[in-house]
Amino acid sequence: FGWRWVNDKLEILAYTHYNGNFYFEKITDIEIGQEYDCILILGNEYTFICNGKTVTMPRWMNVKTKNYYLWPYFGGDLTAPQDIKIKVKY
């Protein structure tokens, strides 16, 4: 998952990385100060779920020894409007 501050809104994004390239797709906007469960389902593809919205993205199968975790990512041109806390359960 990724997030960014754009047009006075906090966007939650699905993102993947393959062969040196990052791919992003907006899932939803969320409100600051609220808690949300975001779920990532791994299968033949990635299924990202947040705030009742679902985005599916390709999952490229890399060589097993070269796999690694992509932790939540904050991106965009602006800094976060305030401290943002996330909890990762895996």
GROMACS .gro file of C-alpha atoms in nm:
model
   90
    1PHE     CA    1   0.000   0.000   0.000
    2GLY     CA    2   0.105   0.354  -0.061
    3TRP     CA    3  -0.043   0.688   0.030
    4ARG     CA    4  -0.003   1.047  -0.075
    5TRP     CA    5  -0.149   1.389  -0.003
    6VAL     CA    6  -0.306   1.533  -0.322
    7ASN     CA    7  -0.564   1.813  -0.366
    8ASP     CA    8  -0.620   1.834   0.012
    9LYS     CA    9  -0.705   1.462   0.028
   10LEU     CA   10  -0.519   1.159   0.159
   11GLU     CA   11  -0.517   0.894  -0.115
   12ILE     CA   12  -0.454   0.524  -0.052
   13LEU     CA   13  -0.280   0.352  -0.342
   14ALA     CA   14  -0.210   0.000  -0.457
   15TYR     CA   15   0.151  -0.028  -0.569
   16THR     CA   16   0.378  -0.296  -0.704
   17HIS     CA   17   0.739  -0.312  -0.813
   18TYR     CA   18   0.881  -0.517  -1.096
   19ASN     CA   19   1.206  -0.505  -1.289
   20GLY     CA   20   1.302  -0.163  -1.154
   21ASN     CA   21   0.962  -0.003  -1.221
   22PHE     CA   22   0.688   0.101  -0.977
   23TYR     CA   23   0.320   0.075  -1.068
   24PHE     CA   24   0.050   0.267  -0.877
   25GLU     CA   25  -0.329   0.270  -0.886
   26LYS     CA   26  -0.555   0.476  -0.660
   27ILE     CA   27  -0.783   0.273  -0.434
   28THR     CA   28  -0.969   0.542  -0.240
   29ASP     CA   29  -0.953   0.867  -0.046
   30ILE     CA   30  -0.962   0.845   0.334
   31GLU     CA   31  -1.027   1.088   0.618
   32ILE     CA   32  -0.752   1.190   0.856
   33GLY     CA   33  -0.822   1.084   1.215
   34GLN     CA   34  -1.016   0.771   1.116
   35GLU     CA   35  -0.893   0.411   1.131
   36TYR     CA   36  -0.913   0.186   0.826
   37ASP     CA   37  -0.840  -0.180   0.768
   38CYS     CA   38  -0.643  -0.234   0.450
   39ILE     CA   39  -0.611  -0.591   0.330
   40LEU     CA   40  -0.366  -0.737   0.079
   41ILE     CA   41  -0.452  -1.078  -0.066
   42LEU     CA   42  -0.172  -1.269  -0.241
   43GLY     CA   43  -0.261  -1.512  -0.518
   44ASN     CA   44  -0.185  -1.517  -0.888
   45GLU     CA   45  -0.234  -1.140  -0.860
   46TYR     CA   46  -0.241  -0.883  -0.580
   47THR     CA   47  -0.580  -0.779  -0.444
   48PHE     CA   48  -0.578  -0.457  -0.240
   49ILE     CA   49  -0.886  -0.375  -0.029
   50CYS     CA   50  -0.943  -0.053   0.164
   51ASN     CA   51  -1.258   0.130   0.273
   52GLY     CA   52  -1.484  -0.103   0.073
   53LYS     CA   53  -1.291  -0.048  -0.252
   54THR     CA   54  -1.088  -0.318  -0.430
   55VAL     CA   55  -0.803  -0.289  -0.680
   56THR     CA   56  -0.635  -0.587  -0.846
   57MET     CA   57  -0.285  -0.561  -0.993
   58PRO     CA   58  -0.056  -0.811  -1.168
   59ARG     CA   59   0.177  -1.020  -0.956
   60TRP     CA   60   0.497  -1.103  -1.133
   61MET     CA   61   0.666  -1.413  -1.000
   62ASN     CA   62   1.031  -1.338  -0.933
   63VAL     CA   63   1.306  -1.584  -0.856
   64LYS     CA   64   1.237  -1.700  -0.500
   65THR     CA   65   1.571  -1.578  -0.365
   66LYS     CA   66   1.511  -1.226  -0.496
   67ASN     CA   67   1.171  -1.164  -0.334
   68TYR     CA   68   1.139  -0.902  -0.061
   69TYR     CA   69   0.874  -0.705   0.124
   70LEU     CA   70   0.766  -0.365  -0.003
   71TRP     CA   71   0.663  -0.176   0.310
   72PRO     CA   72   0.393   0.093   0.300
   73TYR     CA   73   0.509   0.384   0.088
   74PHE     CA   74   0.438   0.758   0.118
   75GLY     CA   75   0.485   0.938  -0.209
   76GLY     CA   76   0.389   1.243  -0.407
   77ASP     CA   77   0.529   1.592  -0.427
   78LEU     CA   78   0.403   1.718  -0.090
   79THR     CA   79   0.498   1.615   0.261
   80ALA     CA   80   0.242   1.446   0.485
   81PRO     CA   81   0.007   1.700   0.647
   82GLN     CA   82   0.068   1.546   0.991
   83ASP     CA   83   0.220   1.240   1.155
   84ILE     CA   84   0.062   0.924   1.016
   85LYS     CA   85   0.079   0.597   1.208
   86ILE     CA   86   0.039   0.257   1.047
   87LYS     CA   87   0.042  -0.093   1.188
   88VAL     CA   88   0.152  -0.384   0.973
   89LYS     CA   89   0.032  -0.735   1.058
   90TYR     CA   90   0.167  -1.024   0.851
   0.00000   0.00000   0.00000
